Amino acid sequence: MAALSVALHFATYEFRAANGRLPSIALLGDYFETAMLIELLSTSFSSWSQCGSVSELVDARADVVVIEPVRYDWDLHTVDFIELTAAWAVQGAPWSVIVDPSLTPGAWPKHQLLATLTETRTAIVIEARSALKLDQVGLELANAGAVVVHRNDLLTTAASDPDTLRNARSVLGAALPPRSASALDNSFFLSPRWRRTHVALVARNNEAFARSFSDERGLFETVAHPVNRQRGVDDSEGSVRIAPFTVLRLEDDDLLGYRVLLGVIRAEADRRGVDLQFGASFGFRSHRHETIVPRKRDLRCLLKVALGARGGPAMDGVIDLFGDLHALGTMDAVRRQFPDVRPIELAL
């Protein structure tokens, strides 16, 4: 979030310097902290809006846009970059584009986006992402964010001074502390080769998990992952087709049902000897799961399952466990099958 904050400040500063006014901002993404960040900074913008589709984003005609290639919503919708850039070519592109590919670093169509925006009024494309998990091959040595600025050399208004970005990082207190910098002083951190390998393993395993669920109705009402999207929906060549986790939802999103389900998952994982950890920090090395309550006022839940880079029997055990639970069909059947399992207590 510090990296994204620096990127937003930088884009706003550069736009105002070049155009003499405050920019309008549009967000095509669903990570709740990103929307909170933009709202907190909203006095620096002339206006801001959150869009639900590519067409809404284009129609917003914002000066600066923020995009998640895989949107952090309950269905993991993806952005069609071919549709987006084609529409921008007709209706006009924004002055600056900020992309947050934290879920898919190195696996979104950056080069295609840069190439198609060269002949537009877009002066800057900024990649701002978490560098904690996939960039550290799952070791999670220290909190970090990465910001990369691509400027359009065909425009005289393009940002040309990298010190502006460094100064913003320093003034906003977003620089790495010495201990974190020391921990990250190694050959694999931010290495494209290491990242590609880790992302590919994680993507392969989570695709296998998402595809393992039958098309027949079962315990999980939805199994959200880009590879499970219906044909014609988020399925074009311009959409990212990978994600580092799958979102599972019960037909009834009540909190107690998920607490019971978590208790069953823990009991069955222990009984079967399956290495499946419960926790919110996904390093994407081992296999993890967690329950999210996005809005505490209605206590609706979702279950995230993140298969790490490890394959073999460990991964097969997780897939078999969730496949057997899905086959039970309903939470009533789960309760009958596991009458002695106690619900997991969740801190809200």
PDB file of C-alpha atoms in Angstrom, residues 36-229:
ATOM      1  CA  MET A  36      -9.730   3.402   1.004  1.00  0.00           C
ATOM      2  CA  LEU A  37      -6.365   4.831  -0.036  1.00  0.00           C
ATOM      3  CA  ILE A  38      -7.851   6.728  -2.971  1.00  0.00           C
ATOM      4  CA  GLU A  39     -10.635   8.077  -0.769  1.00  0.00           C
ATOM      5  CA  LEU A  40      -8.094   9.239   1.823  1.00  0.00           C
ATOM      6  CA  LEU A  41      -6.155  11.054  -0.896  1.00  0.00           C
ATOM      7  CA  SER A  42      -9.281  12.369  -2.614  1.00  0.00           C
ATOM      8  CA  THR A  43      -8.554  16.002  -1.704  1.00  0.00           C
ATOM      9  CA  SER A  44      -5.622  15.755  -4.126  1.00  0.00           C
ATOM     10  CA  PHE A  45      -7.975  14.891  -7.014  1.00  0.00           C
ATOM     11  CA  SER A  46     -10.693  16.825  -8.795  1.00  0.00           C
ATOM     12  CA  SER A  47     -12.883  13.704  -8.499  1.00  0.00           C
ATOM     13  CA  TRP A  48     -12.639   9.942  -8.270  1.00  0.00           C
ATOM     14  CA  SER A  49     -14.855   6.971  -9.110  1.00  0.00           C
ATOM     15  CA  GLN A  50     -14.783   3.190  -8.784  1.00  0.00           C
ATOM     16  CA  CYS A  51     -15.728   1.354 -11.978  1.00  0.00           C
ATOM     17  CA  GLY A  52     -17.187  -2.109 -12.381  1.00  0.00           C
ATOM     18  CA  SER A  53     -16.199  -2.822 -15.974  1.00  0.00           C
ATOM     19  CA  VAL A  54     -13.899  -1.810 -18.811  1.00  0.00           C
ATOM     20  CA  SER A  55     -16.692   0.180 -20.465  1.00  0.00           C
ATOM     21  CA  GLU A  56     -17.319   2.128 -17.248  1.00  0.00           C
ATOM     22  CA  LEU A  57     -13.614   2.885 -16.946  1.00  0.00           C
ATOM     23  CA  VAL A  58     -13.401   4.154 -20.515  1.00  0.00           C
ATOM     24  CA  ASP A  59     -16.587   6.211 -20.155  1.00  0.00           C
ATOM     25  CA  ALA A  60     -15.192   7.829 -16.994  1.00  0.00           C
ATOM     26  CA  ARG A  61     -12.547   9.578 -19.139  1.00  0.00           C
ATOM     27  CA  ALA A  62     -10.350   9.961 -16.079  1.00  0.00           C
ATOM     28  CA  ASP A  63      -6.928  11.562 -16.206  1.00  0.00           C
ATOM     29  CA  VAL A  64      -5.346   8.852 -14.050  1.00  0.00           C
ATOM     30  CA  VAL A  65      -6.644   5.271 -13.857  1.00  0.00           C
ATOM     31  CA  VAL A  66      -5.764   2.470 -11.453  1.00  0.00           C
ATOM     32  CA  ILE A  67      -6.230  -1.101 -12.695  1.00  0.00           C
ATOM     33  CA  GLU A  68      -6.017  -4.575 -11.168  1.00  0.00           C
ATOM     34  CA  PRO A  69      -5.429  -7.107 -14.001  1.00  0.00           C
ATOM     35  CA  VAL A  70      -7.118  -9.707 -11.780  1.00  0.00           C
ATOM     36  CA  ARG A  71      -9.631  -7.824  -9.691  1.00  0.00           C
ATOM     37  CA  TYR A  72      -9.675  -8.610  -6.013  1.00  0.00           C
ATOM     38  CA  ASP A  73     -13.430  -9.266  -5.911  1.00  0.00           C
ATOM     39  CA  TRP A  74     -15.347 -12.364  -4.864  1.00  0.00           C
ATOM     40  CA  ASP A  75     -15.307 -13.738  -8.411  1.00  0.00           C
ATOM     41  CA  LEU A  76     -11.732 -12.797  -9.415  1.00  0.00           C
ATOM     42  CA  HIS A  77     -12.911 -11.031 -12.562  1.00  0.00           C
ATOM     43  CA  THR A  78     -10.165 -10.169 -15.025  1.00  0.00           C
ATOM     44  CA  VAL A  79      -9.525  -7.091 -17.166  1.00  0.00           C
ATOM     45  CA  ASP A  80      -9.544  -7.472 -20.951  1.00  0.00           C
ATOM     46  CA  PHE A  81      -6.581  -5.321 -21.984  1.00  0.00           C
ATOM     47  CA  ILE A  82      -7.285  -5.739 -25.707  1.00  0.00           C
ATOM     48  CA  GLU A  83     -10.810  -4.373 -25.245  1.00  0.00           C
ATOM     49  CA  LEU A  84      -9.482  -1.624 -23.003  1.00  0.00           C
ATOM     50  CA  THR A  85      -6.728  -0.337 -25.286  1.00  0.00           C
ATOM     51  CA  ALA A  86      -8.971  -0.592 -28.368  1.00  0.00           C
ATOM     52  CA  ALA A  87     -11.562   1.583 -26.636  1.00  0.00           C
ATOM     53  CA  TRP A  88      -8.913   4.051 -25.510  1.00  0.00           C
ATOM     54  CA  ALA A  89      -7.637   4.313 -29.095  1.00  0.00           C
ATOM     55  CA  VAL A  90     -11.102   5.512 -30.156  1.00  0.00           C
ATOM     56  CA  GLN A  91     -12.260   7.539 -27.159  1.00  0.00           C
ATOM     57  CA  GLY A  92      -8.929   8.782 -25.819  1.00  0.00           C
ATOM     58  CA  ALA A  93      -6.498   7.304 -23.321  1.00  0.00           C
ATOM     59  CA  PRO A  94      -5.817   8.615 -19.822  1.00  0.00           C
ATOM     60  CA  TRP A  95      -2.762  10.747 -19.082  1.00  0.00           C
ATOM     61  CA  SER A  96      -1.421   8.179 -16.621  1.00  0.00           C
ATOM     62  CA  VAL A  97      -2.111   4.468 -16.008  1.00  0.00           C
ATOM     63  CA  ILE A  98      -1.285   2.763 -12.711  1.00  0.00           C
ATOM     64  CA  VAL A  99      -1.414  -1.045 -12.711  1.00  0.00           C
ATOM     65  CA  ASP A 100      -1.386  -3.121  -9.527  1.00  0.00           C
ATOM     66  CA  PRO A 101      -0.488  -6.688 -10.592  1.00  0.00           C
ATOM     67  CA  SER A 102       0.206  -7.970  -7.069  1.00  0.00           C
ATOM     68  CA  LEU A 103      -1.713 -11.198  -7.802  1.00  0.00           C
ATOM     69  CA  THR A 104      -0.008 -11.720 -11.161  1.00  0.00           C
ATOM     70  CA  PRO A 105       3.461 -10.073 -11.194  1.00  0.00           C
ATOM     71  CA  GLY A 106       5.155 -10.618 -14.533  1.00  0.00           C
ATOM     72  CA  ALA A 107       2.071 -12.379 -15.928  1.00  0.00           C
ATOM     73  CA  TRP A 108      -0.006  -9.442 -17.154  1.00  0.00           C
ATOM     74  CA  PRO A 109       0.284  -8.005 -20.708  1.00  0.00           C
ATOM     75  CA  LYS A 110       2.564  -5.091 -19.835  1.00  0.00           C
ATOM     76  CA  HIS A 111       4.476  -4.990 -23.113  1.00  0.00           C
ATOM     77  CA  GLN A 112       1.263  -5.067 -25.133  1.00  0.00           C
ATOM     78  CA  LEU A 113      -0.156  -2.222 -23.045  1.00  0.00           C
ATOM     79  CA  LEU A 114       2.981  -0.106 -23.406  1.00  0.00           C
ATOM     80  CA  ALA A 115       3.123  -0.686 -27.161  1.00  0.00           C
ATOM     81  CA  THR A 116      -0.504   0.273 -27.758  1.00  0.00           C
ATOM     82  CA  LEU A 117      -0.299   3.409 -25.605  1.00  0.00           C
ATOM     83  CA  THR A 118       2.802   4.780 -27.334  1.00  0.00           C
ATOM     84  CA  GLU A 119       0.786   6.719 -29.909  1.00  0.00           C
ATOM     85  CA  THR A 120      -1.708   8.082 -27.362  1.00  0.00           C
ATOM     86  CA  ARG A 121      -1.626  10.963 -24.886  1.00  0.00           C
ATOM     87  CA  THR A 122      -0.594   8.585 -22.087  1.00  0.00           C
ATOM     88  CA  ALA A 123       2.599  10.013 -20.629  1.00  0.00           C
ATOM     89  CA  ILE A 124       3.265   7.529 -17.832  1.00  0.00           C
ATOM     90  CA  VAL A 125       2.471   3.887 -17.094  1.00  0.00           C
ATOM     91  CA  ILE A 126       3.290   2.910 -13.515  1.00  0.00           C
ATOM     92  CA  GLU A 127       3.452  -0.612 -12.147  1.00  0.00           C
ATOM     93  CA  ALA A 128       2.954  -0.587  -8.367  1.00  0.00           C
ATOM     94  CA  ARG A 129       2.723  -3.959  -6.663  1.00  0.00           C
ATOM     95  CA  SER A 130       3.360  -5.840  -3.477  1.00  0.00           C
ATOM     96  CA  ALA A 131       6.868  -7.299  -3.460  1.00  0.00           C
ATOM     97  CA  LEU A 132       6.313  -9.345  -0.314  1.00  0.00           C
ATOM     98  CA  LYS A 133       5.182 -12.738  -1.547  1.00  0.00           C
ATOM     99  CA  LEU A 134       5.706 -13.747  -5.165  1.00  0.00           C
ATOM    100  CA  ASP A 135       8.753 -11.491  -5.594  1.00  0.00           C
ATOM    101  CA  GLN A 136      10.342 -13.185  -2.572  1.00  0.00           C
ATOM    102  CA  VAL A 137       9.490 -16.701  -3.848  1.00  0.00           C
ATOM    103  CA  GLY A 138       7.210 -17.108  -0.861  1.00  0.00           C
ATOM    104  CA  LEU A 139       9.801 -16.594   1.885  1.00  0.00           C
ATOM    105  CA  GLU A 140       8.218 -13.311   3.066  1.00  0.00           C
ATOM    106  CA  LEU A 141      11.498 -11.987   4.447  1.00  0.00           C
ATOM    107  CA  ALA A 142      10.328  -8.378   4.792  1.00  0.00           C
ATOM    108  CA  ASN A 143       7.484  -6.082   3.788  1.00  0.00           C
ATOM    109  CA  ALA A 144       8.230  -4.427   0.470  1.00  0.00           C
ATOM    110  CA  GLY A 145       6.558  -2.826  -2.507  1.00  0.00           C
ATOM    111  CA  ALA A 146       7.848  -2.257  -6.035  1.00  0.00           C
ATOM    112  CA  VAL A 147       7.177   0.768  -8.252  1.00  0.00           C
ATOM    113  CA  VAL A 148       8.300   0.863 -11.894  1.00  0.00           C
ATOM    114  CA  VAL A 149       7.670   3.936 -14.053  1.00  0.00           C
ATOM    115  CA  HIS A 150       7.504   3.704 -17.847  1.00  0.00           C
ATOM    116  CA  ARG A 151       7.457   7.075 -19.571  1.00  0.00           C
ATOM    117  CA  ASN A 152       6.395   7.896 -23.112  1.00  0.00           C
ATOM    118  CA  ASP A 153       9.430   9.437 -24.797  1.00  0.00           C
ATOM    119  CA  LEU A 154       7.276  10.727 -27.651  1.00  0.00           C
ATOM    120  CA  LEU A 155       5.648  13.225 -25.294  1.00  0.00           C
ATOM    121  CA  THR A 156       7.566  16.224 -24.033  1.00  0.00           C
ATOM    122  CA  THR A 157       5.332  16.267 -20.941  1.00  0.00           C
ATOM    123  CA  ALA A 158       6.493  12.816 -19.850  1.00  0.00           C
ATOM    124  CA  ALA A 159       8.154  12.572 -16.456  1.00  0.00           C
ATOM    125  CA  SER A 160      11.913  12.492 -16.918  1.00  0.00           C
ATOM    126  CA  ASP A 161      13.400  12.834 -13.447  1.00  0.00           C
ATOM    127  CA  PRO A 162      13.573   9.600 -11.394  1.00  0.00           C
ATOM    128  CA  ASP A 163      14.555  11.658  -8.362  1.00  0.00           C
ATOM    129  CA  THR A 164      10.940  12.828  -8.137  1.00  0.00           C
ATOM    130  CA  LEU A 165       9.878   9.269  -7.390  1.00  0.00           C
ATOM    131  CA  ARG A 166      12.692   8.754  -4.911  1.00  0.00           C
ATOM    132  CA  ASN A 167      11.873  12.033  -3.172  1.00  0.00           C
ATOM    133  CA  ALA A 168       8.220  11.020  -2.885  1.00  0.00           C
ATOM    134  CA  ARG A 169       9.273   7.725  -1.325  1.00  0.00           C
ATOM    135  CA  SER A 170      11.437   9.519   1.232  1.00  0.00           C
ATOM    136  CA  VAL A 171       8.974  12.294   2.105  1.00  0.00           C
ATOM    137  CA  LEU A 172       6.104   9.810   2.538  1.00  0.00           C
ATOM    138  CA  GLY A 173       8.215   7.597   4.790  1.00  0.00           C
ATOM    139  CA  ALA A 174       7.901   4.663   2.409  1.00  0.00           C
ATOM    140  CA  ALA A 175      11.561   3.694   2.156  1.00  0.00           C
ATOM    141  CA  LEU A 176      12.648   0.299   3.453  1.00  0.00           C
ATOM    142  CA  PRO A 177      14.172   0.314   6.929  1.00  0.00           C
ATOM    143  CA  PRO A 178      17.788  -0.917   7.070  1.00  0.00           C
ATOM    144  CA  ARG A 179      16.826  -4.275   8.595  1.00  0.00           C
ATOM    145  CA  SER A 180      14.395  -5.005   5.759  1.00  0.00           C
ATOM    146  CA  ALA A 181      16.879  -3.853   3.128  1.00  0.00           C
ATOM    147  CA  SER A 182      19.482  -6.209   4.584  1.00  0.00           C
ATOM    148  CA  ALA A 183      17.059  -9.130   4.618  1.00  0.00           C
ATOM    149  CA  LEU A 184      16.236  -8.524   0.959  1.00  0.00           C
ATOM    150  CA  ASP A 185      19.847  -8.156  -0.190  1.00  0.00           C
ATOM    151  CA  ASN A 186      19.957 -11.429  -2.090  1.00  0.00           C
ATOM    152  CA  SER A 187      20.018 -12.673  -5.666  1.00  0.00           C
ATOM    153  CA  PHE A 188      16.411 -13.803  -6.034  1.00  0.00           C
ATOM    154  CA  PHE A 189      14.544 -10.731  -4.732  1.00  0.00           C
ATOM    155  CA  LEU A 190      12.935  -8.915  -7.693  1.00  0.00           C
ATOM    156  CA  SER A 191      14.680 -11.324 -10.078  1.00  0.00           C
ATOM    157  CA  PRO A 192      12.445 -11.830 -13.153  1.00  0.00           C
ATOM    158  CA  ARG A 193      13.793 -15.370 -13.607  1.00  0.00           C
ATOM    159  CA  TRP A 194      13.068 -16.455 -10.040  1.00  0.00           C
ATOM    160  CA  ARG A 195       9.683 -14.702 -10.096  1.00  0.00           C
ATOM    161  CA  ARG A 196       8.635 -16.326 -13.383  1.00  0.00           C
ATOM    162  CA  THR A 197       9.478 -19.762 -12.023  1.00  0.00           C
ATOM    163  CA  HIS A 198       7.636 -19.243  -8.748  1.00  0.00           C
ATOM    164  CA  VAL A 199       4.585 -17.638 -10.397  1.00  0.00           C
ATOM    165  CA  ALA A 200       4.404 -20.473 -12.939  1.00  0.00           C
ATOM    166  CA  LEU A 201       4.413 -23.155 -10.234  1.00  0.00           C
ATOM    167  CA  VAL A 202       1.817 -21.329  -8.151  1.00  0.00           C
ATOM    168  CA  ALA A 203      -0.377 -20.697 -11.201  1.00  0.00           C
ATOM    169  CA  ARG A 204      -0.182 -24.343 -12.296  1.00  0.00           C
ATOM    170  CA  ASN A 205      -1.189 -25.695  -8.894  1.00  0.00           C
ATOM    171  CA  ASN A 206      -4.069 -23.284  -8.357  1.00  0.00           C
ATOM    172  CA  GLU A 207      -5.394 -23.952 -11.845  1.00  0.00           C
ATOM    173  CA  ALA A 208      -5.340 -27.688 -11.075  1.00  0.00           C
ATOM    174  CA  PHE A 209      -7.241 -27.036  -7.826  1.00  0.00           C
ATOM    175  CA  ALA A 210      -9.878 -24.848  -9.504  1.00  0.00           C
ATOM    176  CA  ARG A 211     -10.399 -27.311 -12.353  1.00  0.00           C
ATOM    177  CA  SER A 212     -10.761 -30.260  -9.975  1.00  0.00           C
ATOM    178  CA  PHE A 213     -14.296 -29.302  -9.007  1.00  0.00           C
ATOM    179  CA  SER A 214     -16.948 -30.934 -11.120  1.00  0.00           C
ATOM    180  CA  ASP A 215     -19.496 -28.884 -13.014  1.00  0.00           C
ATOM    181  CA  GLU A 216     -22.218 -30.551 -10.960  1.00  0.00           C
ATOM    182  CA  ARG A 217     -23.726 -28.665  -8.073  1.00  0.00           C
ATOM    183  CA  GLY A 218     -21.989 -29.315  -4.764  1.00  0.00           C
ATOM    184  CA  LEU A 219     -21.166 -27.807  -1.400  1.00  0.00           C
ATOM    185  CA  PHE A 220     -19.537 -24.741  -2.929  1.00  0.00           C
ATOM    186  CA  GLU A 221     -21.963 -22.524  -4.773  1.00  0.00           C
ATOM    187  CA  THR A 222     -19.131 -20.827  -6.668  1.00  0.00           C
ATOM    188  CA  VAL A 223     -15.526 -21.797  -7.392  1.00  0.00           C
ATOM    189  CA  ALA A 224     -14.030 -18.508  -8.546  1.00  0.00           C
ATOM    190  CA  HIS A 225     -10.815 -18.617 -10.556  1.00  0.00           C
ATOM    191  CA  PRO A 226     -10.096 -17.167 -14.013  1.00  0.00           C
ATOM    192  CA  VAL A 227      -9.788 -20.637 -15.599  1.00  0.00           C
ATOM    193  CA  ASN A 228     -13.330 -21.482 -14.493  1.00  0.00           C
ATOM    194  CA  ARG A 229     -14.887 -18.421 -16.106  1.00  0.00           C
TER     195      ARG A 229
END
